[in-house]
Coordinates of C-alpha atoms in Angstrom, one line a residue:
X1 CA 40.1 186.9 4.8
X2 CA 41.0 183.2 4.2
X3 CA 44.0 182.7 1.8
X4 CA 41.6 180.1 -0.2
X5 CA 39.6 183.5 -1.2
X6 CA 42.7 184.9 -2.7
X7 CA 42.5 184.2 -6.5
X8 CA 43.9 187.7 -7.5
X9 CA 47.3 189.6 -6.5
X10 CA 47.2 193.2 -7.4
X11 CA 50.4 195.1 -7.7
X12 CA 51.1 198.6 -7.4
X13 CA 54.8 199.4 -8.6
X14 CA 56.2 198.2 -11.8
X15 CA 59.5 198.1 -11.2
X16 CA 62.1 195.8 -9.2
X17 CA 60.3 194.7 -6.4
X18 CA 56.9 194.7 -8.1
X19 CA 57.9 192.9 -11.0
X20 CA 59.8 190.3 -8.5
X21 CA 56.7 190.0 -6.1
X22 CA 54.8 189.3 -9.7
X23 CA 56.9 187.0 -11.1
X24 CA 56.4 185.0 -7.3
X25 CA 52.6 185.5 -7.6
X26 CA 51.8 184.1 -11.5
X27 CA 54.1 180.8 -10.1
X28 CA 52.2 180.3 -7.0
X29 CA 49.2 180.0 -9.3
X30 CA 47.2 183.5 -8.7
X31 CA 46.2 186.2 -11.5
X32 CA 48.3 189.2 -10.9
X33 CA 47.3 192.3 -12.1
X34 CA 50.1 195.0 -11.9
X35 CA 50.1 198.9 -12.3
X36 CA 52.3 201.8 -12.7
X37 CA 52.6 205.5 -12.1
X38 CA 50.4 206.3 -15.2
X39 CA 48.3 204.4 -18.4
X40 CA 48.9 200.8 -18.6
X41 CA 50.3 201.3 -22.2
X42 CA 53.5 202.6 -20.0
X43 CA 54.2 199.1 -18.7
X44 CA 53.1 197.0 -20.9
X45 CA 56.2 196.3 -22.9
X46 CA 57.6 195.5 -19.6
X47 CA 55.1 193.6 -18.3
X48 CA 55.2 191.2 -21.3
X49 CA 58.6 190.8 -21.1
X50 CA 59.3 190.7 -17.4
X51 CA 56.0 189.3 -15.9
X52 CA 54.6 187.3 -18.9
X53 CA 50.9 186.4 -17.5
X54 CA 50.4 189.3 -15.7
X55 CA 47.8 191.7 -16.9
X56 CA 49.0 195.5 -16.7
X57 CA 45.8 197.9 -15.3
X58 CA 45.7 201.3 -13.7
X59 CA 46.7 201.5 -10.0
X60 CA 42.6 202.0 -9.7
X61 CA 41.6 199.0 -11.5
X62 CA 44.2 197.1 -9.8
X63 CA 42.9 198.5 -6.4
X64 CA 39.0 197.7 -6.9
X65 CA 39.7 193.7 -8.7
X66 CA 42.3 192.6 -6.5
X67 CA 41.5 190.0 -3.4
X68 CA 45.0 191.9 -2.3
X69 CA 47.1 194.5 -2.9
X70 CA 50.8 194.6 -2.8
X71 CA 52.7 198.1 -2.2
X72 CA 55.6 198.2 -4.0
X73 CA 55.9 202.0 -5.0
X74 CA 59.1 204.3 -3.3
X75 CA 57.3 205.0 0.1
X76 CA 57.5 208.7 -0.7
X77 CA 54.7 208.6 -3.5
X78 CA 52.4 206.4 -0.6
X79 CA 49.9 209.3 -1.0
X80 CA 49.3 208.3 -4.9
X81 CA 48.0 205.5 -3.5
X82 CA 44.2 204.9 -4.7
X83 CA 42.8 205.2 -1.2
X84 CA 39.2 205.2 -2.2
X85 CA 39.5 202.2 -4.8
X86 CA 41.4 200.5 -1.3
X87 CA 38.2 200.9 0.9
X88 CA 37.6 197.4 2.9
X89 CA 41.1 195.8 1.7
X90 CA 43.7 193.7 2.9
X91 CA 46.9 195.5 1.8
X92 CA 50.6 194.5 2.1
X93 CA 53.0 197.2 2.3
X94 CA 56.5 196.1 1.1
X95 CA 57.4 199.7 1.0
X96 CA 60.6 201.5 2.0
X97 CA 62.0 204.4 2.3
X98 CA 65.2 205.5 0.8
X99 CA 66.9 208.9 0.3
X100 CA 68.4 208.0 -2.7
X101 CA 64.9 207.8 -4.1
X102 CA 62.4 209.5 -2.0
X103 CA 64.8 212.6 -1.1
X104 CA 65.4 213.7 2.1
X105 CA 62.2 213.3 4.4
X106 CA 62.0 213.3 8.1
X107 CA 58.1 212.6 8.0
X108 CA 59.2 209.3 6.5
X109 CA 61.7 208.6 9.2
X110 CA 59.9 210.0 12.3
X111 CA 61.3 207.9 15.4
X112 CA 58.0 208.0 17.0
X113 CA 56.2 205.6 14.4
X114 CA 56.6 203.5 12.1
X115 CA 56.4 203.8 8.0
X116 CA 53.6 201.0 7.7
X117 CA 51.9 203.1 10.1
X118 CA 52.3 206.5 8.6
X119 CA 50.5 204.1 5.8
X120 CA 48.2 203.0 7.9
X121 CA 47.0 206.7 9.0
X122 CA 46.6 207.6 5.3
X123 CA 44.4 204.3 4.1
X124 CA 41.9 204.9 6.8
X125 CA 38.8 202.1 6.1
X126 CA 42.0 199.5 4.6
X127 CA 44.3 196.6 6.3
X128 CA 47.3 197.4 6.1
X129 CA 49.9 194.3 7.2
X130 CA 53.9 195.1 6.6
X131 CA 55.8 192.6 4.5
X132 CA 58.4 191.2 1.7
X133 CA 60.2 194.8 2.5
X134 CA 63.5 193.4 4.2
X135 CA 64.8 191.3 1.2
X136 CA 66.6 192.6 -1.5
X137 CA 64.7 192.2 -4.8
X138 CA 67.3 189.5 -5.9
X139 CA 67.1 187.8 -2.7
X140 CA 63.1 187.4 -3.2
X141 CA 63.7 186.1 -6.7
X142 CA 66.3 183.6 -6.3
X143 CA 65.3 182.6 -2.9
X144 CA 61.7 181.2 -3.1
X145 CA 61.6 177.4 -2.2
X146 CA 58.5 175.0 -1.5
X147 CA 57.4 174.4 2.2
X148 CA 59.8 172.3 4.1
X149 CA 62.9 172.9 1.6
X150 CA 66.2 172.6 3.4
X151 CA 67.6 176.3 3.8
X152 CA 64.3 178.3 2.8
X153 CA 64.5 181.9 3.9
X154 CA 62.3 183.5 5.9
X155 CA 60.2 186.9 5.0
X156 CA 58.8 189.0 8.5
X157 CA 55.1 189.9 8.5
X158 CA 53.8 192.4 10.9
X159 CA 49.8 193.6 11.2
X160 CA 47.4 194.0 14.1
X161 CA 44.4 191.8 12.8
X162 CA 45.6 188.1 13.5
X163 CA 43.4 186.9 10.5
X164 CA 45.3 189.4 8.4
X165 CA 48.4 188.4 9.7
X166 CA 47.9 184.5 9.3
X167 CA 46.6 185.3 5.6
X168 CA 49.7 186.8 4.8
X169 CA 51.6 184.5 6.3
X170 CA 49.6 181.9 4.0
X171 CA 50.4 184.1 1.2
X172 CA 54.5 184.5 2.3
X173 CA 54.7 180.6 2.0
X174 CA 53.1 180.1 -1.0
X175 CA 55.1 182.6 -2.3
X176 CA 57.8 180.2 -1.4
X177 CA 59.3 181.8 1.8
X178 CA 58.9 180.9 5.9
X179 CA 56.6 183.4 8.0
X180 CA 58.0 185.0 10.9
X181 CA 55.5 187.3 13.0
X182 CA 57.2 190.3 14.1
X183 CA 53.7 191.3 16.2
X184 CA 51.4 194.3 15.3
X185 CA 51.8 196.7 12.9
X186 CA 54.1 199.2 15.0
X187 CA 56.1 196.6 15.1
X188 CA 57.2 196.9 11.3
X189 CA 59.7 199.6 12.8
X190 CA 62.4 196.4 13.3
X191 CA 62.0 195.8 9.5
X192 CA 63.2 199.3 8.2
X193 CA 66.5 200.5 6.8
X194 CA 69.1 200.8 10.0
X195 CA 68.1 197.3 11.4
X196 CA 69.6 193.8 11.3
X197 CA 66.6 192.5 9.4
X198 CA 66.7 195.4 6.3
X199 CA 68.5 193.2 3.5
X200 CA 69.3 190.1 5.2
X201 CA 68.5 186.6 3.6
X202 CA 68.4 184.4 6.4
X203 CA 66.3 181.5 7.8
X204 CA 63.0 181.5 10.5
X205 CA 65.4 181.1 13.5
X206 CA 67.9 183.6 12.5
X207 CA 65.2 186.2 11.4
X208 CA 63.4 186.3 15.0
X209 CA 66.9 186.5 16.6
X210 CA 67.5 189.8 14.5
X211 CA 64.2 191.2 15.5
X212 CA 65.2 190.6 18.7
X213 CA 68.5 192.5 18.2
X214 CA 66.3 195.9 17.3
X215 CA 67.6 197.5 20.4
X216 CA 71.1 197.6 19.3
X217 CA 70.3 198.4 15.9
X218 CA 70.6 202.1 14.5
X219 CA 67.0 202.3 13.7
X220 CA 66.5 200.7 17.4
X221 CA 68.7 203.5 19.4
X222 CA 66.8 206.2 17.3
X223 CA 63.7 204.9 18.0
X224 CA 64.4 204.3 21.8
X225 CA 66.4 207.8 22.3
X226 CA 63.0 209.2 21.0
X227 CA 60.1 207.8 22.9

């Protein structure tokens, strides 16, 4: 998929992240549709309010008139996700998990794969590219700059199509951030919780050193110790 054939962000997840990732979609000039766990009617109050321009759907409507679909649900309810409505999609997964929310889950934390992945497996006949999960929700708000701006952060995108990846990349800058390729999809691992990467707001050079660092993260000596 070209970028230019991108005219309509879905988003599935009404809350921090999604209503952030919205707000960053209506001002690079797409139409953003944007669903919750139930009937539109649940959001809409907060969709007027928070993401004025945005149109609130179900997470099935969002699915099937999207040109892209944004993940921005707790990764523990991934298996809500319209699958079906999905078929033949590019999807971004800015999922993570997160005890706090998600309870205490080892099938979300298995060394021997990744989260996007464990995605992935469950969206059989869908894209599925990793990205926007490593900045804090504040971070992606006040951070967004236009292409060349002095101090623009990066975001890391990670997929194993290299069309997919370089349309998400398209779609990370005009979102008002610096691409960094962090390499197929398993490599997504370097972007979850117990890394260097997970929360930091740092530029292109600084980001791919981090990635880099994976081995001597906590996430990194897990995964290692394992396979």
């Amino acid at each position: 998929m070209d970028i230019k054939n991108i005219h309509t962000v879905g988003i599935l997840g009404a809350w921090k992240v999604g209503t952030v990732l919205a707000r960053l979609a209506l001002a690079a000039g797409y139409r953003v549709l944007i669903a919750g766990s139930g009937e539109p009617a649940k959001i809409a109050l907060t969709v007027e309010v928070l993401t004025p321009g945005a149109a609130p759907v179900t997470a099935t409507e969002a699915a099937t008139r999207a040109d892209v679909i944004i993940l921005a649900l707790p990764l523990g309810k991934y298996r809500s996700i319209p699958a079906e409505a999905l078929q033949g999609k590019l999807v971004i997964d800015a999922m993570n998990y997160w005890w706090e929310i998600d309870g205490i889950r080892e099938d979300l934390t298995d060394p021997h794969t990744s989260s996007s992945e464990i995605v992935q497996a469950f969206l059989t006949g869908v894209r599925v590219v990793k990205a926007f999960n490593h900045m804090g929700y504040h971070d992606l708000e006040d951070g967004a700059r236009p292409a060349g701006a002095s101090g623009r952060k990066a975001i890391a995108v990670a997929g194993d199509d290299p069309a997919d990846l370089a349309t998400v990349a398209d779609l990370v800058d005009a979102f008002g951030f610096d691409p960094v390729i962090a390499g197929p999809l398993a490599e997504g691992v370097r972007l979850e919780a117990g890394t260097a990467p997970f929360g930091a707001n740092v530029g292109a050079d600084e980001l791919r050193a981090m990635l880099d660092r994976f081995p001597e993260s906590e996430r990194g000596r897990a995964v290692l110790n394992a396979r």
